[in-house]
Amino acid sequence: MNIRSFISIDVSIKDRINALQNRILVEENWKMHQVKPVEKQNFHFCIIFLGEVTPATLEGLKQKLLGLKFEPFRVFYTGLGVFPNTNNPRIIWMGTDPEGREALISLSKKLAESIRDIGFMPDKPFIPHVTLFRLKDTRLRLQNILKKYSNVSFGSELISKISLKKSELTQGGPVYSDILTVYGK
């Protein structure tokens, strides 16, 4: 049976991000039929979405990840953005400082290179972000919050591990569980 999976970096400042989500919901007077906040336990940087993976391929991925070497680095969470663009927003996300962004991109490239020979190539460039909201109503005006939070720092953390995750889709939303965690040295 195939396993829906991805490679990610968990975010540890979950309470701070959740407080930001709640503040934005109140400030903007958004209702749940307009937006869906990401659940606190699901905050992460998705480095590579793998999709449905066979158990044999999963074993190959584990071996590649166990061989991955990287040094821990610090990221500062700052600013908000949207995907795909402000004219048709579907996702509101939190970004990072330029140095943290470059370190995350570098790690994602190293990771992509290490799993390329077992058939995985990212289908789009990695843009470091933590998803905060999925928009159900794309007519929401976002200019105010994007401007208000453009240079706001939300905290920082040391990035010292990456995880291979299983993603189970349920009626209550996705449930993520660790398959393997690799620590930087």
One Martini backbone bead per residue (centre of mass of N, CA, C, O) as a GRO file, in nm:
protein
  185
    1MET     BB    1   0.093   0.037   0.025
    2ASN     BB    2   0.075   0.354  -0.021
    3ILE     BB    3   0.245   0.665   0.080
    4ARG     BB    4   0.179   0.970   0.189
    5SER     BB    5   0.442   1.218   0.132
    6PHE     BB    6   0.705   1.418   0.302
    7ILE     BB    7   0.945   1.683   0.334
    8SER     BB    8   1.041   1.844   0.649
    9ILE     BB    9   1.010   2.134   0.868
   10ASP     BB   10   0.958   2.201   1.174
   11VAL     BB   11   0.779   2.413   1.394
   12SER     BB   12   0.824   2.560   1.725
   13ILE     BB   13   0.637   2.843   1.715
   14LYS     BB   14   0.325   2.768   1.737
   15ASP     BB   15   0.194   2.966   1.941
   16ARG     BB   16   0.272   3.229   1.794
   17ILE     BB   17   0.129   3.163   1.526
   18ASN     BB   18  -0.152   3.116   1.642
   19ALA     BB   19  -0.182   3.404   1.754
   20LEU     BB   20  -0.165   3.540   1.480
   21GLN     BB   21  -0.409   3.413   1.353
   22ASN     BB   22  -0.614   3.522   1.563
   23ARG     BB   23  -0.555   3.820   1.515
   24ILE     BB   24  -0.634   3.827   1.216
   25LEU     BB   25  -0.924   3.730   1.243
   26VAL     BB   26  -1.010   3.977   1.409
   27GLU     BB   27  -0.907   4.218   1.238
   28GLU     BB   28  -1.067   4.100   0.966
   29ASN     BB   29  -1.331   3.938   1.024
   30TRP     BB   30  -1.310   3.636   0.982
   31LYS     BB   31  -1.452   3.347   0.854
   32MET     BB   32  -1.475   2.999   0.812
   33HIS     BB   33  -1.600   3.037   0.512
   34GLN     BB   34  -1.324   3.197   0.412
   35VAL     BB   35  -1.125   3.039   0.612
   36LYS     BB   36  -0.835   2.812   0.680
   37PRO     BB   37  -0.668   2.726   0.935
   38VAL     BB   38  -0.390   2.604   1.034
   39GLU     BB   39  -0.291   2.374   1.232
   40LYS     BB   40  -0.065   2.389   1.478
   41GLN     BB   41   0.062   2.090   1.429
   42ASN     BB   42   0.117   2.176   1.095
   43PHE     BB   43   0.367   2.340   1.113
   44HIS     BB   44   0.570   2.394   0.811
   45PHE     BB   45   0.825   2.300   0.588
   46CYS     BB   46   0.792   2.213   0.257
   47ILE     BB   47   1.030   2.075   0.067
   48ILE     BB   48   0.900   1.783  -0.034
   49PHE     BB   49   0.660   1.650  -0.233
   50LEU     BB   50   0.591   1.299  -0.299
   51GLY     BB   51   0.341   1.147  -0.241
   52GLU     BB   52   0.291   0.843  -0.362
   53VAL     BB   53   0.460   0.576  -0.188
   54THR     BB   54   0.637   0.311  -0.178
   55PRO     BB   55   0.789   0.111   0.046
   56ALA     BB   56   1.053   0.080  -0.115
   57THR     BB   57   1.102   0.384  -0.165
   58LEU     BB   58   1.105   0.463   0.132
   59GLU     BB   59   1.366   0.313   0.198
   60GLY     BB   60   1.543   0.481   0.005
   61LEU     BB   61   1.486   0.753   0.141
   62LYS     BB   62   1.600   0.688   0.416
   63GLN     BB   63   1.891   0.639   0.325
   64LYS     BB   64   1.938   0.920   0.207
   65LEU     BB   65   1.875   1.082   0.468
   66LEU     BB   66   2.093   0.947   0.650
   67GLY     BB   67   2.326   1.084   0.449
   68LEU     BB   68   2.258   1.362   0.535
   69LYS     BB   69   2.435   1.676   0.549
   70PHE     BB   70   2.403   1.932   0.812
   71GLU     BB   71   2.384   2.250   0.942
   72PRO     BB   72   2.271   2.430   1.164
   73PHE     BB   73   2.016   2.698   1.157
   74ARG     BB   74   1.889   3.025   1.144
   75VAL     BB   75   1.555   3.160   1.172
   76PHE     BB   76   1.350   3.436   1.071
   77TYR     BB   77   1.035   3.539   1.117
   78THR     BB   78   0.886   3.717   0.828
   79GLY     BB   79   0.626   3.808   0.702
   80LEU     BB   80   0.383   3.817   0.436
   81GLY     BB   81   0.205   3.602   0.198
   82VAL     BB   82   0.108   3.478  -0.135
   83PHE     BB   83  -0.081   3.228  -0.308
   84PRO     BB   84   0.004   3.298  -0.613
   85ASN     BB   85  -0.151   3.586  -0.576
   86THR     BB   86  -0.326   3.885  -0.517
   87ASN     BB   87  -0.554   3.820  -0.739
   88ASN     BB   88  -0.539   3.483  -0.641
   89PRO     BB   89  -0.578   3.389  -0.343
   90ARG     BB   90  -0.505   3.076  -0.137
   91ILE     BB   91  -0.247   3.164   0.034
   92ILE     BB   92  -0.118   3.225   0.361
   93TRP     BB   93   0.212   3.337   0.459
   94MET     BB   94   0.524   3.282   0.618
   95GLY     BB   95   0.839   3.406   0.640
   96THR     BB   96   1.184   3.498   0.596
   97ASP     BB   97   1.483   3.572   0.612
   98PRO     BB   98   1.733   3.584   0.386
   99GLU     BB   99   1.927   3.380   0.525
  100GLY     BB  100   1.719   3.161   0.586
  101ARG     BB  101   1.623   3.122   0.299
  102GLU     BB  102   1.899   3.031   0.180
  103ALA     BB  103   1.937   2.787   0.369
  104LEU     BB  104   1.677   2.639   0.282
  105ILE     BB  105   1.743   2.620  -0.019
  106SER     BB  106   2.007   2.467   0.009
  107LEU     BB  107   1.884   2.220   0.151
  108SER     BB  108   1.681   2.148  -0.075
  109LYS     BB  109   1.896   2.094  -0.294
  110LYS     BB  110   2.049   1.872  -0.147
  111LEU     BB  111   1.805   1.687  -0.119
  112ALA     BB  112   1.726   1.661  -0.418
  113GLU     BB  113   1.997   1.539  -0.507
  114SER     BB  114   1.985   1.280  -0.318
  115ILE     BB  115   1.688   1.176  -0.469
  116ARG     BB  116   1.707   1.165  -0.781
  117ASP     BB  117   1.801   0.852  -0.833
  118ILE     BB  118   1.489   0.767  -0.717
  119GLY     BB  119   1.278   0.977  -0.878
  120PHE     BB  120   1.320   1.280  -0.752
  121MET     BB  121   1.161   1.589  -0.858
  122PRO     BB  122   1.094   1.890  -0.834
  123ASP     BB  123   0.822   2.083  -0.984
  124LYS     BB  124   0.925   2.327  -0.800
  125PRO     BB  125   1.033   2.580  -0.647
  126PHE     BB  126   1.157   2.663  -0.344
  127ILE     BB  127   0.952   2.841  -0.098
  128PRO     BB  128   0.990   2.972   0.195
  129HIS     BB  129   0.715   2.856   0.408
  130VAL     BB  130   0.425   2.915   0.623
  131THR     BB  131   0.120   2.805   0.651
  132LEU     BB  132  -0.184   2.969   0.772
  133PHE     BB  133  -0.388   2.992   0.515
  134ARG     BB  134  -0.688   2.896   0.354
  135LEU     BB  135  -0.876   3.007   0.087
  136LYS     BB  136  -1.227   3.031   0.005
  137ASP     BB  137  -1.212   3.353  -0.040
  138THR     BB  138  -1.068   3.543  -0.305
  139ARG     BB  139  -1.204   3.841  -0.223
  140LEU     BB  140  -1.021   3.911  -0.019
  141ARG     BB  141  -0.864   4.161   0.152
  142LEU     BB  142  -0.489   4.185   0.190
  143GLN     BB  143  -0.325   4.452   0.199
  144ASN     BB  144  -0.324   4.523   0.501
  145ILE     BB  145  -0.173   4.272   0.618
  146LEU     BB  146   0.071   4.275   0.430
  147LYS     BB  147   0.165   4.556   0.522
  148LYS     BB  148   0.161   4.534   0.834
  149TYR     BB  149   0.356   4.245   0.814
  150SER     BB  150   0.617   4.286   0.630
  151ASN     BB  151   0.834   4.368   0.897
  152VAL     BB  152   0.758   4.146   1.092
  153SER     BB  153   0.859   3.977   1.376
  154PHE     BB  154   0.795   3.626   1.505
  155GLY     BB  155   1.075   3.495   1.528
  156SER     BB  156   1.292   3.215   1.620
  157GLU     BB  157   1.510   2.938   1.499
  158LEU     BB  158   1.660   2.628   1.510
  159ILE     BB  159   1.769   2.435   1.244
  160SER     BB  160   1.816   2.062   1.308
  161LYS     BB  161   1.575   1.921   1.132
  162ILE     BB  162   1.439   1.650   0.941
  163SER     BB  163   1.136   1.510   0.780
  164LEU     BB  164   0.967   1.218   0.726
  165LYS     BB  165   0.628   1.208   0.612
  166LYS     BB  166   0.303   1.132   0.692
  167SER     BB  167  -0.016   1.160   0.505
  168GLU     BB  168  -0.343   1.185   0.636
  169LEU     BB  169  -0.661   1.193   0.510
  170THR     BB  170  -0.927   1.365   0.666
  171GLN     BB  171  -1.216   1.516   0.764
  172GLY     BB  172  -1.036   1.697   0.981
  173GLY     BB  173  -0.779   1.658   0.823
  174PRO     BB  174  -0.457   1.644   0.833
  175VAL     BB  175  -0.223   1.377   0.927
  176TYR     BB  176   0.090   1.385   1.085
  177SER     BB  177   0.383   1.166   1.061
  178ASP     BB  178   0.669   1.021   1.155
  179ILE     BB  179   0.924   0.826   1.000
  180LEU     BB  180   1.177   1.036   0.987
  181THR     BB  181   1.469   1.172   1.159
  182VAL     BB  182   1.713   1.431   1.089
  183TYR     BB  183   2.022   1.550   1.210
  184GLY     BB  184   2.225   1.795   1.256
  185LYS     BB  185   2.604   1.877   1.284
   0.00000   0.00000   0.00000
